[in-house]
Short mmCIF file of C-alpha atoms in Angstrom, two decimals:
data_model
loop_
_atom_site.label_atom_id
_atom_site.label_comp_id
_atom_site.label_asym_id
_atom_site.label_seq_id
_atom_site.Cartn_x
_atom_site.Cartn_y
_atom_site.Cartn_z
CA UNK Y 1230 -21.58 53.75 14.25
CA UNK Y 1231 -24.22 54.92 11.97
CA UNK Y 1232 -27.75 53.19 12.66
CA UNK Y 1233 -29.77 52.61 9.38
CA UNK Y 1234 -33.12 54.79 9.69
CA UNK Y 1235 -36.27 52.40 10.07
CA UNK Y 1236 -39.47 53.37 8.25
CA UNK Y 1237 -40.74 49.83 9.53
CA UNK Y 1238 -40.85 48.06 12.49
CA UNK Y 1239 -41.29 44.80 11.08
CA UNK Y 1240 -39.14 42.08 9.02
CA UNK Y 1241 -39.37 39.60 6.71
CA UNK Y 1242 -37.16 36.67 5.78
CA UNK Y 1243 -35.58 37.32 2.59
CA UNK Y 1244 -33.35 34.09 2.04
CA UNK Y 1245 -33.11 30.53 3.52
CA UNK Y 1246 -29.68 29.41 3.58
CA UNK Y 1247 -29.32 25.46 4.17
CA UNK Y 1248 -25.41 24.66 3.89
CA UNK Y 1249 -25.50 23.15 7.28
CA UNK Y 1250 -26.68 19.57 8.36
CA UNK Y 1251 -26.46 20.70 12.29
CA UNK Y 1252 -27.35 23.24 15.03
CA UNK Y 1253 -25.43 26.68 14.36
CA UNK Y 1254 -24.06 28.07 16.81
CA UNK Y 1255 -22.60 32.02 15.83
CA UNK Y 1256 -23.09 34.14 13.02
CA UNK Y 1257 -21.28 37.46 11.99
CA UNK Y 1258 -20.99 39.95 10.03
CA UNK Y 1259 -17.79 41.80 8.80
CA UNK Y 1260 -17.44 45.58 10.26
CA UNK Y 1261 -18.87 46.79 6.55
CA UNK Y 1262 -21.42 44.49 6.48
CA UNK Y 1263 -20.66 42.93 3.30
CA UNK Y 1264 -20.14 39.35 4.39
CA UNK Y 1265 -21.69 37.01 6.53
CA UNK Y 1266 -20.29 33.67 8.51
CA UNK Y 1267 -21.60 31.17 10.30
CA UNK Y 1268 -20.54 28.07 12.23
CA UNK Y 1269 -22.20 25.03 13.24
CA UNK Y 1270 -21.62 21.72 15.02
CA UNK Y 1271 -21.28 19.68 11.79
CA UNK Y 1272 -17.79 21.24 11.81
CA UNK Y 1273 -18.58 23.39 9.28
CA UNK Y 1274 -17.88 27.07 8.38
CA UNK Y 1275 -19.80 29.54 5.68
CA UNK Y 1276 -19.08 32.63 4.09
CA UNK Y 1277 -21.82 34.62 2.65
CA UNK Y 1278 -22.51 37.87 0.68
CA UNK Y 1279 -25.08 39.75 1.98
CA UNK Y 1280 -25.99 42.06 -0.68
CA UNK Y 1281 -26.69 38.66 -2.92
CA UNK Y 1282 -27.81 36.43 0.18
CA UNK Y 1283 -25.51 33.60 -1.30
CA UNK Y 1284 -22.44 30.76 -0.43
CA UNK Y 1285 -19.00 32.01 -1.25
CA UNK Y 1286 -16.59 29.94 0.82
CA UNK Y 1287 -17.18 27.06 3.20
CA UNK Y 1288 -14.46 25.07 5.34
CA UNK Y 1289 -15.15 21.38 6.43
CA UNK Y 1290 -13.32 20.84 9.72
CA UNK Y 1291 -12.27 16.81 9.41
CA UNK Y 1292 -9.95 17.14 12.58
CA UNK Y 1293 -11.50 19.64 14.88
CA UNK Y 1294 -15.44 19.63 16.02
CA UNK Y 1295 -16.29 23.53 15.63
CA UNK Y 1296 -18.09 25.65 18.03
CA UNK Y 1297 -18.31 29.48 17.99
CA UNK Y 1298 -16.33 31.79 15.18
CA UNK Y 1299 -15.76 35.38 14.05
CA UNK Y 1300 -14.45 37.05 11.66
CA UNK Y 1301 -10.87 39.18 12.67
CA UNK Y 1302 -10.43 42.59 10.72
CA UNK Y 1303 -9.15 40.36 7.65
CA UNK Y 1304 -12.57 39.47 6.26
CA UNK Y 1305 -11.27 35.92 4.77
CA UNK Y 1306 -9.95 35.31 7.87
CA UNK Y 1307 -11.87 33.99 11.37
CA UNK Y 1308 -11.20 33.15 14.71
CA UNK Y 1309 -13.15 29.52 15.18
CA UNK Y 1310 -13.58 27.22 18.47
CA UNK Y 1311 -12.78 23.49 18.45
CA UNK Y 1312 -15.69 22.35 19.82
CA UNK Y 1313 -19.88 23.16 21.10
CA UNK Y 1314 -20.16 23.04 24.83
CA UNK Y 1315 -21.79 19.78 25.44
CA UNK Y 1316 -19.66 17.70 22.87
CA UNK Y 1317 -17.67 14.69 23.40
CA UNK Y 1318 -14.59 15.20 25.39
CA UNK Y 1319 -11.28 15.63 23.61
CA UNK Y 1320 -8.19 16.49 23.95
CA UNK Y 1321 -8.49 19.81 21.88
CA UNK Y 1322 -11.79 20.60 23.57
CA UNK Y 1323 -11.03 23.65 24.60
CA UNK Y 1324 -9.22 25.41 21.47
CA UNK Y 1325 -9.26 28.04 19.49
CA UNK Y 1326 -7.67 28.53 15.96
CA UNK Y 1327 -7.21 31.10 13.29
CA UNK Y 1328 -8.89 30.00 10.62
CA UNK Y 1329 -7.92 30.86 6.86
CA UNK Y 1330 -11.17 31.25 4.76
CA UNK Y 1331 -9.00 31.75 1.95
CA UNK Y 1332 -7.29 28.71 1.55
CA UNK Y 1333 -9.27 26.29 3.65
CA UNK Y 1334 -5.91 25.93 6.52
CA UNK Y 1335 -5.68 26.83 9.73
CA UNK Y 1336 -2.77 29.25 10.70
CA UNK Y 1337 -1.89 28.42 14.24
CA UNK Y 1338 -3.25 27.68 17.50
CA UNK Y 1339 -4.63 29.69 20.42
CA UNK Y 1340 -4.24 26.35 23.61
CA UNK Y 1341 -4.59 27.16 27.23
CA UNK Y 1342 -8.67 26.42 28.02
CA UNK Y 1343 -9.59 23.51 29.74
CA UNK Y 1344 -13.22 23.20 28.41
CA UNK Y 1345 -15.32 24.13 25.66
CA UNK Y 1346 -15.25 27.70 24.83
CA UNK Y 1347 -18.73 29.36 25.57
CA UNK Y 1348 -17.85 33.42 24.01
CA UNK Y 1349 -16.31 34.35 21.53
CA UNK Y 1350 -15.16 38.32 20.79
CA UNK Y 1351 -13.07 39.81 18.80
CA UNK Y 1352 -11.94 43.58 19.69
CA UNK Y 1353 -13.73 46.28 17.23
CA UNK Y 1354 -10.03 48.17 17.17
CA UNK Y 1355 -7.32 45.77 18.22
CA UNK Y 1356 -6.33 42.27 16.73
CA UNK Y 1357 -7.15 41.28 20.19
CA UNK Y 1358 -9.53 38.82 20.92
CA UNK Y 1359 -11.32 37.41 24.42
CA UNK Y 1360 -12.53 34.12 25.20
CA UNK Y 1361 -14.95 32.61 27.78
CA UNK Y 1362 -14.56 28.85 28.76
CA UNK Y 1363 -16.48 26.81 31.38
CA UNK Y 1364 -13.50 26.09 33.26
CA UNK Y 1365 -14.28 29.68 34.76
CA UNK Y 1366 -11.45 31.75 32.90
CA UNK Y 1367 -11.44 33.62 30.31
CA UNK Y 1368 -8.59 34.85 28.11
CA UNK Y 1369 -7.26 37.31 26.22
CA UNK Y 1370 -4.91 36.40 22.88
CA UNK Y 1371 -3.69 38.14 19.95
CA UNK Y 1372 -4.07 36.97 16.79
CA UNK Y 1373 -0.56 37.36 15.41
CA UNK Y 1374 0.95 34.95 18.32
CA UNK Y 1375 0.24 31.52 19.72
CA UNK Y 1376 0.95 32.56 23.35
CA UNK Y 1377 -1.93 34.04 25.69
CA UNK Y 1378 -1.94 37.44 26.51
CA UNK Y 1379 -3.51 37.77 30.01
CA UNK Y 1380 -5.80 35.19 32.13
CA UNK Y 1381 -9.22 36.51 34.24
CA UNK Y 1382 -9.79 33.69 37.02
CA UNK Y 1383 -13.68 33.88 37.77
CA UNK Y 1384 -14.43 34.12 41.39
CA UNK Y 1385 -17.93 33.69 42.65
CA UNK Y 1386 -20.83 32.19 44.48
CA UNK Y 1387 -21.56 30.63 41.92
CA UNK Y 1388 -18.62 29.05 39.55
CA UNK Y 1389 -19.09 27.02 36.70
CA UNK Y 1390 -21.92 28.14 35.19
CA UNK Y 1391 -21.90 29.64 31.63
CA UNK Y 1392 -20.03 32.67 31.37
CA UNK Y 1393 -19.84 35.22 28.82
CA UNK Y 1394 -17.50 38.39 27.56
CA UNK Y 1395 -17.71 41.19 24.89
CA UNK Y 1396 -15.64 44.58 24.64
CA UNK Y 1397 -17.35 47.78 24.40
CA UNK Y 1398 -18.01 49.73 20.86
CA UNK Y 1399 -14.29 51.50 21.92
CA UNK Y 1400 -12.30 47.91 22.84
CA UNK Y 1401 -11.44 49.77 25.60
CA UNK Y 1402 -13.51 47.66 28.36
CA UNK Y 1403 -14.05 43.89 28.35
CA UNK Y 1404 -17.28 42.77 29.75
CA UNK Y 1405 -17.17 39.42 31.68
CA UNK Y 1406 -20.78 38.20 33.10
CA UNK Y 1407 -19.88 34.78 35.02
CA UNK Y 1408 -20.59 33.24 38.02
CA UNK Y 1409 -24.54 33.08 38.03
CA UNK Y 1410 -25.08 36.85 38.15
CA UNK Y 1411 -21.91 38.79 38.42
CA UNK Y 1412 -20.98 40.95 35.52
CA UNK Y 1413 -16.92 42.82 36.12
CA UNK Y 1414 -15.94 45.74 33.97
CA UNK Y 1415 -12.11 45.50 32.65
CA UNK Y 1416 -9.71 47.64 31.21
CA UNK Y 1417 -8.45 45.31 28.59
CA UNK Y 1418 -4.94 47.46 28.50
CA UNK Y 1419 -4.69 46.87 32.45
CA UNK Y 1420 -6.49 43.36 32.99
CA UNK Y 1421 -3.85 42.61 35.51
CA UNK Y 1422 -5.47 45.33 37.82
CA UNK Y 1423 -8.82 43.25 38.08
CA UNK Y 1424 -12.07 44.80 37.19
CA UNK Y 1425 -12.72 48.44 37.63
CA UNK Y 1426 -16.65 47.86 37.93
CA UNK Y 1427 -18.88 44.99 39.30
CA UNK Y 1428 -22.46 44.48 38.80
CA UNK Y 1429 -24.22 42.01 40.85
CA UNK Y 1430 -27.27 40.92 39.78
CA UNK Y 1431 -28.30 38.32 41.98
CA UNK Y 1432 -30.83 39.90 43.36
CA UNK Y 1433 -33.44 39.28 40.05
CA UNK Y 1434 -33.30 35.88 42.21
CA UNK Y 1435 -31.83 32.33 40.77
CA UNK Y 1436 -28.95 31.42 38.97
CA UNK Y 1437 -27.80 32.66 35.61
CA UNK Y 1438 -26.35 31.27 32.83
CA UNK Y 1439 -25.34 33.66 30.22
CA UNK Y 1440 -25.70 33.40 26.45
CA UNK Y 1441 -24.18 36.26 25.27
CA UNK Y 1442 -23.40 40.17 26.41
CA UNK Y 1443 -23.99 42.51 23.51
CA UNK Y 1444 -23.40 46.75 24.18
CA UNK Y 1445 -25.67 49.08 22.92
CA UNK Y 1446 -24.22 51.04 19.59
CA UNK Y 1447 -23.27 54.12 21.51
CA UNK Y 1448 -21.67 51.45 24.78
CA UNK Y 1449 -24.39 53.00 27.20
CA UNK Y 1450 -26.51 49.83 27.97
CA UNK Y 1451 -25.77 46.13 28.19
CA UNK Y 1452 -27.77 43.64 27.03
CA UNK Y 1453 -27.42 39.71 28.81
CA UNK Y 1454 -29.25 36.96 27.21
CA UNK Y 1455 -29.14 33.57 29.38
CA UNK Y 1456 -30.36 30.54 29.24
CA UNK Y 1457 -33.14 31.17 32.19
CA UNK Y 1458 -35.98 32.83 29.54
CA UNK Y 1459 -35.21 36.28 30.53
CA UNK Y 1460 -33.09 39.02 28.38
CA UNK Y 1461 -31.41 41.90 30.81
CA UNK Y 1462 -30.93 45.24 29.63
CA UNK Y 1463 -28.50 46.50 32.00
CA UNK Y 1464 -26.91 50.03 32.51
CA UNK Y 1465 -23.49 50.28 31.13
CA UNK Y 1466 -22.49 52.85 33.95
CA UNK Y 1467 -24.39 52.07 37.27
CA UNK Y 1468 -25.41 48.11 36.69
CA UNK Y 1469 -29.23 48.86 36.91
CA UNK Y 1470 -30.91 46.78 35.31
CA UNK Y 1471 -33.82 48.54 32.86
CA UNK Y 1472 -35.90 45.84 31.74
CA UNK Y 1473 -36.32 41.95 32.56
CA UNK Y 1474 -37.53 41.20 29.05
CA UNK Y 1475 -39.68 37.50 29.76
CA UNK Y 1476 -42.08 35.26 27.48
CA UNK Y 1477 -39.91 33.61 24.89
CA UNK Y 1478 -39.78 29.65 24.79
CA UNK Y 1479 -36.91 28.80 26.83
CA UNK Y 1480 -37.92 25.71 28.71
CA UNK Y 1481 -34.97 23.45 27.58
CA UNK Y 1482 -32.63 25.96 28.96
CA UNK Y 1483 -30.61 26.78 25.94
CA UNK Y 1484 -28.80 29.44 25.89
CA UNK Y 1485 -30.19 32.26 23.77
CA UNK Y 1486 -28.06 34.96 22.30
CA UNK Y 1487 -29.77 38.65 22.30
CA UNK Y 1488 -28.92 42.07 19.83
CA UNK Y 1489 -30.33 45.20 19.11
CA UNK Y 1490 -32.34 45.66 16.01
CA UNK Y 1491 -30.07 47.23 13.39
CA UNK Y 1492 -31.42 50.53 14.33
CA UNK Y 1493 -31.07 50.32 17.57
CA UNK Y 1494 -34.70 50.52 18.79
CA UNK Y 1495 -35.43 46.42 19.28
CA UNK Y 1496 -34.36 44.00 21.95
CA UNK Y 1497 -34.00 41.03 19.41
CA UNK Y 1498 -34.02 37.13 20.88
CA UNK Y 1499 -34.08 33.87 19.81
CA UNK Y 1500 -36.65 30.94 21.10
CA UNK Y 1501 -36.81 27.57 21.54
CA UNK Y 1502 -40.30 27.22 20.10
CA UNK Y 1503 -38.44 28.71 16.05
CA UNK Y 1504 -39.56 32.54 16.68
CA UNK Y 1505 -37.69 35.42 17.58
CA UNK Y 1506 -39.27 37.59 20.13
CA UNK Y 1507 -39.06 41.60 20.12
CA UNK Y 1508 -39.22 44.03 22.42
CA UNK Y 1509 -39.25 48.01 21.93
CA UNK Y 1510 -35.97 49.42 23.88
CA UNK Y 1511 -37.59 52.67 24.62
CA UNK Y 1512 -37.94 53.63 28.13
CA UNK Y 1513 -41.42 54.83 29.28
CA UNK Y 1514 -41.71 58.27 30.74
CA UNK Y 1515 -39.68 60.09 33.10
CA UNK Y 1516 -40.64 58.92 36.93
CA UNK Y 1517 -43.12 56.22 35.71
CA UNK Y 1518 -42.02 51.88 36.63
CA UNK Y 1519 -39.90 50.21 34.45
CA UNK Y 1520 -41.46 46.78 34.47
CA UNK Y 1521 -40.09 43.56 32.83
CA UNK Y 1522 -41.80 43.29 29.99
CA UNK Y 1523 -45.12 41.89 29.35
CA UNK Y 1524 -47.32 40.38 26.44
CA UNK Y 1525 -48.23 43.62 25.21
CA UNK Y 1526 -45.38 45.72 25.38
CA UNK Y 1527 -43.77 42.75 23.15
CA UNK Y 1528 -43.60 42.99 19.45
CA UNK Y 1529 -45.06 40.35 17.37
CA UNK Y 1530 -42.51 37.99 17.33
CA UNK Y 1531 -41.03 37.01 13.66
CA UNK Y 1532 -41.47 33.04 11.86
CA UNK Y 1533 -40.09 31.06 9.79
CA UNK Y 1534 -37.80 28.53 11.37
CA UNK Y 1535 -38.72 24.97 12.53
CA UNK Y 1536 -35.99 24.40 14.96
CA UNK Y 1537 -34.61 26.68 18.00
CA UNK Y 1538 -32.95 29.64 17.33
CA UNK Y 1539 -30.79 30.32 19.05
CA UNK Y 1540 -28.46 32.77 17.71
CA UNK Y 1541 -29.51 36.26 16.12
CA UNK Y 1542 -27.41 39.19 14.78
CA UNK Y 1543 -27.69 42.47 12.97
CA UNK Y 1544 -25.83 43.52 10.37
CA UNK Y 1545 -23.80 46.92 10.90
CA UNK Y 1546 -24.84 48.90 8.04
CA UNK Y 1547 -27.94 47.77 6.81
CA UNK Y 1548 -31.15 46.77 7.63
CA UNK Y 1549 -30.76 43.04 7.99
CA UNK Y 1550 -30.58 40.69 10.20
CA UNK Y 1551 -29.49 36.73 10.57
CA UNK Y 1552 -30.70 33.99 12.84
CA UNK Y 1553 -30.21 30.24 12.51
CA UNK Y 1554 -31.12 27.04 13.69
CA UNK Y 1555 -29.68 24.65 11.37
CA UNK Y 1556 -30.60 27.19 8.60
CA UNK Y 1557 -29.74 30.58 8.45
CA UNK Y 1558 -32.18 33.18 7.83
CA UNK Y 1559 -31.82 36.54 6.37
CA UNK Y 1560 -34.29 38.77 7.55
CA UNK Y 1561 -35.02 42.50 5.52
CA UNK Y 1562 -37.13 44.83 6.56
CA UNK Y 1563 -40.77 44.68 5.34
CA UNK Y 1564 -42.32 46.89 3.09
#
């Protein structure tokens, strides 16, 4: 993946996009960056184009609540979740379909979780795609057929608390973090095996409920944001964690997704309190402590939304990025 150089270490919000009534709950971006989408609990999904920061498409869901989405290698086509964790009960709670943005229909139907779907991932080479559920399974599916492809039963200390998955730059290794502070390492062509790799993190102390895990551009480092008000960067190979990255708003325990900057250099995070907080990746010198991070080795955090935000993303190719709370926000870099 080619990073965008970075003459500035600071952003600035570029557009305000208000097309939904209700929290959002994922954005993406399309492998070329070109497009943007974005799904929300109004049951509502957007299409935007980056270059001109403006609606293309949108799909009203009348039948199914939606939760998470993203795009699959066809860009007018998404993968989209039936409904936000913490919505009414239903009997298609726990669904997933493939969403035409093209025509405004939905092409089939991906059934087998019990609850709400938490994550979300679509492979970066396959038309495979994983997802995370709170009845403590996740699952793998293809897009081309109905039928599930595989099923990872989460055994742990600590069960039913919000997992979360995400393959490697490669799609060679799904990462599962589940159970309160367990992450497993599998080879998505041999999931029957069980995981290769486990990481246990309980010893940071507590229980964890994951927002999202997000690799590093070159798959060396893992970054875990939870719902706890601390974002891990762990090591992709050995499971030590780097930094405990602390001091973002996250009293009402949402859970708060976390990226890389475009270039690679940020931790980015959302906040409860409308900010998102930064953090400089680079390590300090050979031999010296790696603390978690404190007030001053944090960035000043970026403005502009009134609400939580909890989801933030960076665009693959250029130097943008998009967070929402009920409105999106475009971020460029600042002059």
């Amino acid at each position: 993946r080619a990073q965008p150089a970075m003459a500035s270490e600071s952003f600035a919000i570029g557009r305000v996009l208000r097309e939904h009534t209700a929290q959002v709950h994922s954005v993406d971006f399309t492998k070329d960056g070109e497009l943007l989408l974005s799904a929300a609990t109004d049951g509502r999904v957007c299409l935007y184009d980056c270059q001109r920061g403006i609606l293309t498409r949108g799909s009203q869901s009348k039948t199914h609540g939606i939760g998470r989405a993203r795009f699959t290698h066809d860009p007018l086509a998404a993968i989209v979740a039936s409904a936000p964790e913490g919505g009414s009960p239903s009997s298609n709670i726990g669904d997933i379909h493939y969403l035409s943005l093209h025509d405004n229909r939905y092409l089939r139907s991906f059934n087998g979780h019990l609850e709400s779907v938490c994550s979300l991932e679509m492979s970066p080479k396959e038309d495979w795609f994983a997802s995370a559920s709170g009845d403590d399974t996740a699952r793998m599916w293809d897009v081309r057929v109905e039928r599930c492809q595989g099923v990872l039963r989460f055994e742990g200390p600590h069960k039913s608390l919000r997992p979360a998955i995400s393959f490697d730059p490669n799609g060679l290794i799904l990462a599962a973090a589940l159970c309160g502070g367990l992450v497993k390492l599998f080879d998505v062509r041999n999931l029957q095996k069980g995981p290769f790799g486990t990481f246990d993190l309980h010893q940071l102390g507590g229980k964890l409920d994951f927002a999202n895990v997000h690799f590093s551009y070159e798959g060396s480092l893992m970054l875990l944001g939870t719902s706890q008000g601390v974002v891990l960067v762990v090591d992709a190979f050995s499971g030590e964690v780097k930094k405990e990255l602390r001091g973002h708003s996250n009293d009402q325990g949402m859970p708060l997704e976390a990226c890389l900057s475009p270039d690679g250099k940020q931790v980015l995070c959302g906040s409860e309190d409308g900010t998102i907080w930064r953090w400089p990746l680079a390590q300090q010198q050979a031999g010296a402590e790696v603390p978690g991070a404190t007030q001053s080795q944090q960035l000043p955090p970026l403005s502009g939304h009134k609400d939580p935000v909890r989801v933030v993303r960076s665009n693959p190719t250029r130097m943008l990025i998009a967070s929402a709370c009920s409105a999106v926000s475009l971020w460029l870099q600042a002059p």
